Amino acid sequence: MSSYRGKSDYDCIWEGGIESFYSNFSTCKGLRTFKLIVDDITFYINPGYFGELSSVFQSAYEETTRAGKDYLEIHKYTPSEVLELLRVVTPCPVQKPITNDNITLLIRLASSLEIEQLIHEIENFITKNHVSMPLLLIGDIIKTMSILELQACDSYGVLLNFLAQLPTPEYDKISSLSFLGDGGYSDLVEIRDSQANLKIIKYNSRKESFRRNSIKIAKPFINMFKKNSFNLK
C-alpha cells in the first residue's frame, strides 16, 4: 500500500491501469508557502522554485511581495488546468508525465508563463511520439502553436512535415482551415506544395540521369556500327 494513500494533500489517479499519487498542493508545508488563488481554490507553491522556471511568475511574485501580499490571483486558467501544470513541473514526489491528454494545455501554459524547460520537454515528446499521435491531436497542437506564434519551434515543423507526407485520402481529411487554424493551414499547404515540386525536380533529374547513362552505354555500340558501316563501303 502506498504511503501516500489517505493523505489529504495527495490524490490517487489511475493512469493506464497504474495507481499514481500526486500532490494537490492544498497544504502549506516546507518551502511551499506562497499561495496561488484560482477561483475559490488555493494552491501552495515554492516561489523560489517557480521563479527559476518562469520569468513571468518571478515578475508577478516580486510585484505582489512589494505590495505586501503572500498570494497571487490567477484568472486566465481554471483550477484543474493550474493543478495539471503544477503536477507536471513539480516533483510531488514524482512529476506527472506529458501525455497526449495534457500536451495541448501544457503548450498554452508553458507559452503564457514562458517556462522554457517545459517547452523543451514538450518538443522532445512531440518529436518522439508524433507518428503514433491521433491526427486530430496533431491538428489541435498545430492550431495551438500557430495561434501562440510558436512556429519557430522544431516540433511545429516536424508535425507539418508529417502531415504533408500523408497519402492523399488522409491528407484531404485533415487539411482544412477549421482543423488547423488559419496559420497552420497556410503553412501545411506551402510545405505540401514544396514537397510536390521537389518530387517533380527529383523525377526530372532521374529522367535526365537515365538519359545520360543510356547514351553513355549505347555510344560504343553506335560508334562500332558506324565504323563497320564505313568498312563495308
XYZ file of C-alpha atoms in Angstrom:
233
model
C 0.000 0.000 0.000
C 1.334 3.433 -0.919
C 2.483 5.655 1.947
C 0.532 8.492 0.305
C -2.831 6.733 0.457
C -5.302 8.525 2.687
C -3.302 11.743 2.908
C -5.465 14.792 2.279
C -2.816 16.602 0.245
C -2.404 13.732 -2.263
C -4.800 12.449 -4.903
C -4.833 8.918 -6.278
C -5.003 8.874 -10.068
C -5.273 5.779 -12.247
C -3.289 6.066 -15.473
C -3.213 3.119 -17.850
C -4.117 0.724 -15.055
C -1.369 2.078 -12.790
C -2.104 3.775 -9.471
C -0.229 7.071 -9.083
C -0.253 9.614 -6.275
C 0.226 13.302 -6.996
C 0.156 16.263 -4.644
C -2.885 18.519 -4.841
C -0.836 21.409 -3.385
C -3.574 22.137 -0.865
C -1.275 22.292 2.167
C 1.305 24.844 3.248
C 4.421 22.874 4.131
C 8.173 23.184 3.825
C 9.064 25.745 1.168
C 5.545 25.741 -0.253
C 4.410 28.914 1.440
C 3.187 31.135 -1.398
C -0.453 30.954 -2.444
C -1.856 30.753 -5.956
C -5.567 31.518 -5.810
C -7.609 30.249 -8.757
C -11.333 30.896 -8.429
C -12.008 29.661 -4.873
C -9.144 27.138 -4.799
C -5.786 27.836 -3.117
C -2.562 26.107 -4.157
C 0.649 26.369 -2.117
C 3.900 26.522 -4.068
C 7.600 27.170 -3.577
C 8.043 30.695 -5.046
C 11.803 30.314 -5.448
C 11.416 27.122 -7.485
C 8.734 28.613 -9.726
C 10.643 31.836 -10.094
C 13.517 29.876 -11.629
C 11.137 28.098 -14.003
C 9.143 31.119 -15.140
C 10.319 34.701 -15.556
C 6.663 35.721 -15.863
C 5.868 34.244 -12.465
C 9.010 35.769 -10.955
C 7.971 39.264 -12.065
C 4.438 38.782 -10.726
C 5.786 37.386 -7.448
C 8.120 40.339 -6.908
C 5.268 42.753 -7.597
C 2.928 41.071 -5.100
C 5.568 40.875 -2.359
C 6.339 44.578 -2.792
C 2.636 45.167 -2.211
C 2.828 43.118 0.993
C 0.788 40.185 -0.346
C 1.536 36.499 0.084
C -0.708 35.333 -2.755
C -1.239 35.719 -6.494
C -4.662 35.502 -8.110
C -4.914 33.746 -11.478
C -7.935 34.402 -13.679
C -6.813 33.121 -17.082
C -6.910 29.407 -16.235
C -9.143 27.047 -14.278
C -8.097 25.292 -11.044
C -7.797 21.940 -12.830
C -5.543 23.454 -15.503
C -3.238 25.092 -12.963
C -3.105 21.874 -10.921
C -2.104 19.896 -14.019
C 0.771 22.296 -14.649
C 1.929 22.085 -11.027
C 1.966 18.300 -11.151
C 3.949 18.212 -14.391
C 6.671 20.698 -13.423
C 6.974 19.918 -9.699
C 8.345 16.716 -8.112
C 5.447 15.756 -5.838
C 7.160 13.343 -5.093
C 7.170 12.306 -8.745
C 6.311 14.535 -11.677
C 3.275 13.775 -13.777
C 4.351 12.945 -17.343
C 3.497 14.803 -20.513
C 0.837 12.809 -22.356
C -1.487 13.094 -25.328
C -4.200 14.143 -22.874
C -2.416 17.167 -21.416
C 0.027 18.297 -24.094
C -2.164 20.984 -25.697
C -2.900 22.535 -22.297
C 0.783 22.433 -21.367
C 1.740 24.182 -24.600
C -0.615 27.044 -23.732
C 0.613 27.316 -20.145
C 4.302 26.952 -20.985
C 3.986 29.672 -23.615
C 1.963 32.011 -21.406
C 4.319 31.656 -18.427
C 7.473 31.361 -20.564
C 8.578 28.087 -18.983
C 11.477 27.228 -21.291
C 12.259 23.916 -19.590
C 8.704 22.682 -20.148
C 8.706 23.883 -23.757
C 11.881 21.861 -24.332
C 10.282 18.753 -22.789
C 7.174 19.239 -24.941
C 9.373 19.488 -28.038
C 11.052 16.187 -27.165
C 7.713 14.488 -26.522
C 6.312 15.562 -29.894
C 9.452 14.563 -31.788
C 9.455 11.085 -30.225
C 5.708 10.375 -30.337
C 4.144 12.281 -33.257
C 3.918 9.221 -35.535
C 1.597 7.451 -33.070
C -0.483 10.522 -32.197
C -4.107 10.751 -33.402
C -4.395 13.098 -36.380
C -6.994 15.172 -34.535
C -4.494 15.788 -31.739
C -1.754 16.727 -34.211
C -4.124 19.219 -35.806
C -5.025 20.664 -32.408
C -1.343 21.055 -31.492
C -0.533 22.765 -34.798
C -3.510 25.099 -34.393
C -2.493 25.949 -30.813
C 1.157 26.568 -31.703
C 0.171 28.727 -34.673
C -2.150 30.881 -32.556
C 0.587 31.283 -29.933
C 3.133 32.136 -32.665
C 5.349 29.161 -31.845
C 6.136 28.395 -35.490
C 9.864 28.663 -34.758
C 9.707 25.533 -32.580
C 11.238 22.485 -34.253
C 8.260 20.331 -33.278
C 5.915 22.585 -35.274
C 7.846 21.779 -38.440
C 8.028 18.088 -37.506
C 4.232 17.868 -37.290
C 3.623 19.813 -40.503
C 6.102 17.688 -42.449
C 4.455 14.542 -41.099
C 1.008 15.686 -42.265
C 2.327 16.920 -45.607
C 3.650 13.443 -46.421
C 0.384 11.635 -45.708
C -1.310 9.795 -48.599
C -3.848 11.963 -50.416
C -7.029 10.446 -48.839
C -5.744 11.022 -45.291
C -4.268 14.400 -46.175
C -7.589 15.587 -47.600
C -9.349 14.714 -44.337
C -7.132 16.900 -42.170
C -6.011 19.715 -44.486
C -8.738 22.202 -43.684
C -8.805 25.688 -42.232
C -11.071 24.679 -39.329
C -8.860 21.706 -38.455
C -5.514 23.524 -38.393
C -6.390 27.178 -37.977
C -5.533 29.898 -40.470
C -1.773 29.919 -39.910
C -1.384 26.151 -39.625
C -3.406 25.555 -42.782
C -1.332 28.040 -44.808
C 1.940 26.539 -43.557
C 0.811 22.988 -44.357
C -0.272 23.867 -47.895
C 3.051 25.610 -48.508
C 5.044 22.592 -47.309
C 2.878 20.132 -49.268
C 3.348 22.178 -52.446
C 7.099 22.476 -51.921
C 7.370 18.714 -51.407
C 5.378 18.106 -54.596
C 7.687 20.444 -56.531
C 10.715 18.682 -55.060
C 9.348 15.333 -56.242
C 8.956 16.737 -59.767
C 12.514 18.058 -59.701
C 13.831 14.703 -58.479
C 11.779 12.859 -61.127
C 13.111 15.081 -63.902
C 16.612 14.680 -62.520
C 16.263 10.892 -62.576
C 14.951 11.032 -66.146
C 17.904 13.144 -67.231
C 20.329 10.862 -65.400
C 18.762 7.818 -67.083
C 19.010 9.515 -70.480
C 22.682 10.353 -69.959
C 23.506 6.836 -68.773
C 21.637 5.311 -71.692
C 23.601 7.438 -74.153
C 26.838 6.580 -72.359
C 26.112 2.841 -72.601
C 24.893 2.985 -76.195
C 27.656 5.207 -77.542
C 30.291 2.408 -78.040
C 27.772 0.341 -79.978
C 26.810 3.326 -82.117
C 30.455 4.055 -82.880
C 31.106 0.402 -83.684
C 28.127 0.349 -86.024
C 29.344 3.500 -87.773
C 32.834 2.002 -88.126
C 31.528 -1.275 -89.563
C 29.244 0.584 -91.922
C 32.208 2.622 -93.191
C 34.289 -0.534 -93.756
C 31.518 -2.124 -95.780
C 31.737 0.683 -98.251
